[in-house]
mmCIF file of N, CA and C in Angstrom:
data_model
loop_
_atom_site.group_PDB
_atom_site.id
_atom_site.type_symbol
_atom_site.label_atom_id
_atom_site.label_comp_id
_atom_site.label_asym_id
_atom_site.label_seq_id
_atom_site.Cartn_x
_atom_site.Cartn_y
_atom_site.Cartn_z
ATOM 1 N N MET T 5 -3.663 3.808 -7.796
ATOM 2 C CA MET T 5 -3.604 2.534 -7.151
ATOM 3 C C MET T 5 -4.490 2.618 -5.908
ATOM 4 N N LYS T 6 -5.223 1.534 -5.646
ATOM 5 C CA LYS T 6 -6.082 1.496 -4.467
ATOM 6 C C LYS T 6 -5.693 0.323 -3.570
ATOM 7 N N PHE T 7 -5.853 0.530 -2.281
ATOM 8 C CA PHE T 7 -5.662 -0.504 -1.274
ATOM 9 C C PHE T 7 -6.961 -0.645 -0.501
ATOM 10 N N TYR T 8 -7.208 -1.833 -0.038
ATOM 11 C CA TYR T 8 -8.326 -2.080 0.866
ATOM 12 C C TYR T 8 -7.723 -2.626 2.148
ATOM 13 N N ALA T 9 -8.001 -1.964 3.241
ATOM 14 C CA ALA T 9 -7.372 -2.307 4.513
ATOM 15 C C ALA T 9 -8.421 -2.361 5.613
ATOM 16 N N THR T 10 -8.047 -3.014 6.703
ATOM 17 C CA THR T 10 -8.924 -3.048 7.870
ATOM 18 C C THR T 10 -8.485 -2.035 8.915
ATOM 19 N N SER T 11 -7.226 -1.569 8.823
ATOM 20 C CA SER T 11 -6.774 -0.481 9.691
ATOM 21 C C SER T 11 -5.652 0.275 8.994
ATOM 22 N N ILE T 12 -5.594 1.568 9.284
ATOM 23 C CA ILE T 12 -4.564 2.441 8.735
ATOM 24 C C ILE T 12 -4.138 3.404 9.835
ATOM 25 N N PRO T 13 -2.972 4.031 9.699
ATOM 26 C CA PRO T 13 -2.583 5.033 10.693
ATOM 27 C C PRO T 13 -3.504 6.251 10.635
ATOM 28 N N GLN T 14 -3.625 6.963 11.744
ATOM 29 C CA GLN T 14 -4.492 8.152 11.770
ATOM 30 C C GLN T 14 -3.990 9.229 10.825
ATOM 31 N N SER T 15 -2.692 9.375 10.734
ATOM 32 C CA SER T 15 -2.105 10.387 9.873
ATOM 33 C C SER T 15 -1.523 9.716 8.635
ATOM 34 N N LEU T 16 -2.062 10.054 7.480
ATOM 35 C CA LEU T 16 -1.582 9.483 6.225
ATOM 36 C C LEU T 16 -0.673 10.477 5.516
ATOM 37 N N PRO T 17 0.269 9.973 4.717
ATOM 38 C CA PRO T 17 1.106 10.883 3.929
ATOM 39 C C PRO T 17 0.266 11.615 2.879
ATOM 40 N N SER T 18 0.813 12.672 2.325
ATOM 41 C CA SER T 18 0.071 13.494 1.366
ATOM 42 C C SER T 18 -0.315 12.735 0.105
ATOM 43 N N TRP T 19 0.354 11.644 -0.209
ATOM 44 C CA TRP T 19 0.061 10.876 -1.423
ATOM 45 C C TRP T 19 -0.984 9.787 -1.200
ATOM 46 N N ALA T 20 -1.561 9.714 -0.003
ATOM 47 C CA ALA T 20 -2.596 8.718 0.309
ATOM 48 C C ALA T 20 -3.871 9.418 0.761
ATOM 49 N N THR T 21 -5.019 8.961 0.224
ATOM 50 C CA THR T 21 -6.307 9.558 0.554
ATOM 51 C C THR T 21 -7.325 8.464 0.847
ATOM 52 N N VAL T 22 -8.046 8.598 1.954
ATOM 53 C CA VAL T 22 -9.125 7.657 2.261
ATOM 54 C C VAL T 22 -10.307 7.995 1.363
ATOM 55 N N ILE T 23 -10.757 7.005 0.596
ATOM 56 C CA ILE T 23 -11.890 7.175 -0.309
ATOM 57 C C ILE T 23 -13.188 6.820 0.399
ATOM 58 N N SER T 24 -13.160 5.713 1.145
ATOM 59 C CA SER T 24 -14.351 5.317 1.895
ATOM 60 C C SER T 24 -13.941 4.485 3.096
ATOM 61 N N ASN T 25 -14.841 4.432 4.067
ATOM 62 C CA ASN T 25 -14.633 3.633 5.271
ATOM 63 C C ASN T 25 -15.998 3.078 5.664
ATOM 64 N N ASN T 26 -16.317 1.907 5.115
ATOM 65 C CA ASN T 26 -17.621 1.300 5.342
ATOM 66 C C ASN T 26 -17.471 -0.066 5.983
ATOM 67 N N ALA T 27 -18.147 -0.257 7.088
ATOM 68 C CA ALA T 27 -18.200 -1.549 7.777
ATOM 69 C C ALA T 27 -16.807 -2.120 8.040
ATOM 70 N N GLY T 28 -15.866 -1.249 8.411
ATOM 71 C CA GLY T 28 -14.528 -1.715 8.752
ATOM 72 C C GLY T 28 -13.622 -1.970 7.568
ATOM 73 N N LEU T 29 -14.088 -1.704 6.362
ATOM 74 C CA LEU T 29 -13.258 -1.852 5.168
ATOM 75 C C LEU T 29 -12.894 -0.456 4.675
ATOM 76 N N ILE T 30 -11.602 -0.147 4.713
ATOM 77 C CA ILE T 30 -11.115 1.181 4.370
ATOM 78 C C ILE T 30 -10.508 1.139 2.970
ATOM 79 N N GLU T 31 -11.011 1.993 2.094
ATOM 80 C CA GLU T 31 -10.478 2.099 0.746
ATOM 81 C C GLU T 31 -9.557 3.311 0.692
ATOM 82 N N VAL T 32 -8.300 3.079 0.335
ATOM 83 C CA VAL T 32 -7.298 4.136 0.288
ATOM 84 C C VAL T 32 -6.770 4.247 -1.137
ATOM 85 N N GLU T 33 -6.768 5.464 -1.656
ATOM 86 C CA GLU T 33 -6.204 5.689 -2.982
ATOM 87 C C GLU T 33 -4.805 6.270 -2.831
ATOM 88 N N ILE T 34 -3.866 5.705 -3.590
ATOM 89 C CA ILE T 34 -2.471 6.122 -3.545
ATOM 90 C C ILE T 34 -2.136 6.860 -4.843
ATOM 91 N N ASN T 35 -1.527 8.031 -4.715
ATOM 92 C CA ASN T 35 -1.019 8.747 -5.882
ATOM 93 C C ASN T 35 0.331 8.105 -6.217
ATOM 94 N N ASP T 36 0.306 7.124 -7.108
ATOM 95 C CA ASP T 36 1.522 6.361 -7.394
ATOM 96 C C ASP T 36 2.502 7.115 -8.290
ATOM 97 N N GLU T 37 2.194 8.375 -8.617
ATOM 98 C CA GLU T 37 3.127 9.200 -9.371
ATOM 99 C C GLU T 37 3.919 10.135 -8.457
ATOM 100 N N ASP T 38 3.610 10.128 -7.177
ATOM 101 C CA ASP T 38 4.304 10.979 -6.211
ATOM 102 C C ASP T 38 5.738 10.488 -6.012
ATOM 103 N N PRO T 39 6.738 11.380 -6.058
ATOM 104 C CA PRO T 39 8.132 10.969 -5.915
ATOM 105 C C PRO T 39 8.457 10.308 -4.574
ATOM 106 N N VAL T 40 7.803 10.738 -3.509
ATOM 107 C CA VAL T 40 8.053 10.120 -2.196
ATOM 108 C C VAL T 40 7.553 8.675 -2.208
ATOM 109 N N PHE T 41 6.392 8.448 -2.801
ATOM 110 C CA PHE T 41 5.878 7.086 -2.899
ATOM 111 C C PHE T 41 6.816 6.234 -3.751
ATOM 112 N N HIS T 42 7.343 6.795 -4.835
ATOM 113 C CA HIS T 42 8.287 6.062 -5.689
ATOM 114 C C HIS T 42 9.528 5.650 -4.913
ATOM 115 N N SER T 43 10.008 6.503 -4.019
ATOM 116 C CA SER T 43 11.199 6.153 -3.241
ATOM 117 C C SER T 43 10.927 4.975 -2.309
ATOM 118 N N ILE T 44 9.709 4.892 -1.775
ATOM 119 C CA ILE T 44 9.336 3.751 -0.930
ATOM 120 C C ILE T 44 9.312 2.478 -1.767
ATOM 121 N N ILE T 45 8.735 2.550 -2.956
ATOM 122 C CA ILE T 45 8.695 1.391 -3.856
ATOM 123 C C ILE T 45 10.108 0.930 -4.180
ATOM 124 N N GLU T 46 11.003 1.867 -4.464
ATOM 125 C CA GLU T 46 12.389 1.519 -4.789
ATOM 126 C C GLU T 46 13.070 0.806 -3.623
ATOM 127 N N GLU T 47 12.783 1.227 -2.386
ATOM 128 C CA GLU T 47 13.352 0.584 -1.197
ATOM 129 C C GLU T 47 12.888 -0.869 -1.068
ATOM 130 N N LEU T 48 11.635 -1.120 -1.430
ATOM 131 C CA LEU T 48 11.031 -2.441 -1.228
ATOM 132 C C LEU T 48 11.194 -3.378 -2.422
ATOM 133 N N PHE T 49 11.641 -2.850 -3.553
ATOM 134 C CA PHE T 49 11.783 -3.626 -4.785
ATOM 135 C C PHE T 49 12.732 -4.799 -4.548
ATOM 136 N N THR T 50 12.293 -6.008 -4.891
ATOM 137 C CA THR T 50 13.083 -7.206 -4.629
ATOM 138 C C THR T 50 12.734 -8.292 -5.634
ATOM 139 N N GLU T 51 13.493 -9.361 -5.610
ATOM 140 C CA GLU T 51 13.164 -10.515 -6.439
ATOM 141 C C GLU T 51 12.131 -11.342 -5.683
ATOM 142 N N ILE T 52 10.927 -11.409 -6.205
ATOM 143 C CA ILE T 52 9.821 -12.113 -5.549
ATOM 144 C C ILE T 52 9.958 -13.613 -5.747
ATOM 145 N N GLN T 53 10.248 -14.006 -6.966
ATOM 146 C CA GLN T 53 10.519 -15.390 -7.336
ATOM 147 C C GLN T 53 11.697 -15.340 -8.295
ATOM 148 N N PRO T 54 12.385 -16.445 -8.511
ATOM 149 C CA PRO T 54 13.499 -16.409 -9.455
ATOM 150 C C PRO T 54 13.075 -15.816 -10.803
ATOM 151 N N GLY T 55 13.730 -14.726 -11.173
ATOM 152 C CA GLY T 55 13.450 -14.069 -12.445
ATOM 153 C C GLY T 55 12.292 -13.089 -12.434
ATOM 154 N N ILE T 56 11.588 -12.965 -11.303
ATOM 155 C CA ILE T 56 10.440 -12.051 -11.202
ATOM 156 C C ILE T 56 10.731 -11.031 -10.104
ATOM 157 N N THR T 57 10.745 -9.757 -10.483
ATOM 158 C CA THR T 57 11.004 -8.708 -9.507
ATOM 159 C C THR T 57 9.771 -7.845 -9.322
ATOM 160 N N GLY T 58 9.688 -7.213 -8.170
ATOM 161 C CA GLY T 58 8.560 -6.342 -7.870
ATOM 162 C C GLY T 58 8.502 -6.042 -6.391
ATOM 163 N N VAL T 59 7.331 -5.653 -5.934
ATOM 164 C CA VAL T 59 7.101 -5.329 -4.527
ATOM 165 C C VAL T 59 5.950 -6.182 -4.030
ATOM 166 N N LYS T 60 6.166 -6.892 -2.946
ATOM 167 C CA LYS T 60 5.093 -7.690 -2.350
ATOM 168 C C LYS T 60 4.101 -6.757 -1.668
ATOM 169 N N ALA T 61 2.816 -7.001 -1.887
ATOM 170 C CA ALA T 61 1.772 -6.170 -1.270
ATOM 171 C C ALA T 61 1.904 -6.181 0.250
ATOM 172 N N SER T 62 2.244 -7.325 0.819
ATOM 173 C CA SER T 62 2.369 -7.404 2.281
ATOM 174 C C SER T 62 3.510 -6.528 2.787
ATOM 175 N N ASP T 63 4.625 -6.467 2.040
ATOM 176 C CA ASP T 63 5.747 -5.610 2.434
ATOM 177 C C ASP T 63 5.370 -4.139 2.352
ATOM 178 N N LEU T 64 4.661 -3.772 1.288
ATOM 179 C CA LEU T 64 4.247 -2.384 1.115
ATOM 180 C C LEU T 64 3.268 -1.975 2.218
ATOM 181 N N CYS T 65 2.296 -2.817 2.510
ATOM 182 C CA CYS T 65 1.322 -2.492 3.558
ATOM 183 C C CYS T 65 1.988 -2.399 4.922
ATOM 184 N N LYS T 66 2.941 -3.285 5.180
ATOM 185 C CA LYS T 66 3.664 -3.232 6.453
ATOM 186 C C LYS T 66 4.422 -1.917 6.571
ATOM 187 N N ARG T 67 5.070 -1.509 5.494
ATOM 188 C CA ARG T 67 5.840 -0.252 5.480
ATOM 189 C C ARG T 67 4.927 0.949 5.683
ATOM 190 N N LEU T 68 3.704 0.886 5.147
ATOM 191 C CA LEU T 68 2.748 1.989 5.260
ATOM 192 C C LEU T 68 1.900 1.906 6.523
ATOM 193 N N SER T 69 2.065 0.841 7.313
ATOM 194 C CA SER T 69 1.278 0.591 8.532
ATOM 195 C C SER T 69 -0.194 0.364 8.221
ATOM 196 N N PHE T 70 -0.468 -0.275 7.080
ATOM 197 C CA PHE T 70 -1.824 -0.677 6.728
ATOM 198 C C PHE T 70 -1.983 -2.136 7.111
ATOM 199 N N GLU T 71 -3.143 -2.495 7.625
ATOM 200 C CA GLU T 71 -3.444 -3.903 7.846
ATOM 201 C C GLU T 71 -4.285 -4.367 6.664
ATOM 202 N N MET T 72 -3.706 -5.279 5.865
ATOM 203 C CA MET T 72 -4.381 -5.729 4.660
ATOM 204 C C MET T 72 -5.617 -6.545 4.986
ATOM 205 N N VAL T 73 -6.549 -6.520 4.067
ATOM 206 C CA VAL T 73 -7.713 -7.378 4.143
ATOM 207 C C VAL T 73 -7.266 -8.792 3.808
ATOM 208 N N ASP T 74 -7.662 -9.765 4.604
ATOM 209 C CA ASP T 74 -7.289 -11.154 4.363
ATOM 210 C C ASP T 74 -8.256 -11.733 3.343
ATOM 211 N N THR T 75 -7.801 -11.917 2.130
ATOM 212 C CA THR T 75 -8.678 -12.406 1.067
ATOM 213 C C THR T 75 -8.879 -13.912 1.125
ATOM 214 N N SER T 76 -8.211 -14.593 2.048
ATOM 215 C CA SER T 76 -8.389 -16.046 2.142
ATOM 216 C C SER T 76 -9.614 -16.424 2.948
ATOM 217 N N GLU T 77 -10.234 -15.445 3.608
ATOM 218 C CA GLU T 77 -11.413 -15.754 4.435
ATOM 219 C C GLU T 77 -12.656 -15.840 3.588
#
């Protein structure tokens, strides 16, 4: 799994790796098979809409201290 962020914490967990950092856009690869990462997903798992469950990207990025790229611009 990859994230694109405008800011990330200086110290990343072992399951996250910076792939590139170009012009303020940081590409981070997540080892989504790591058990610690799975526990975070389980904590954030919720009903997004009636009958649809999952994890909101904004909640996950907030938990990881990533600032998401605003795709509405």
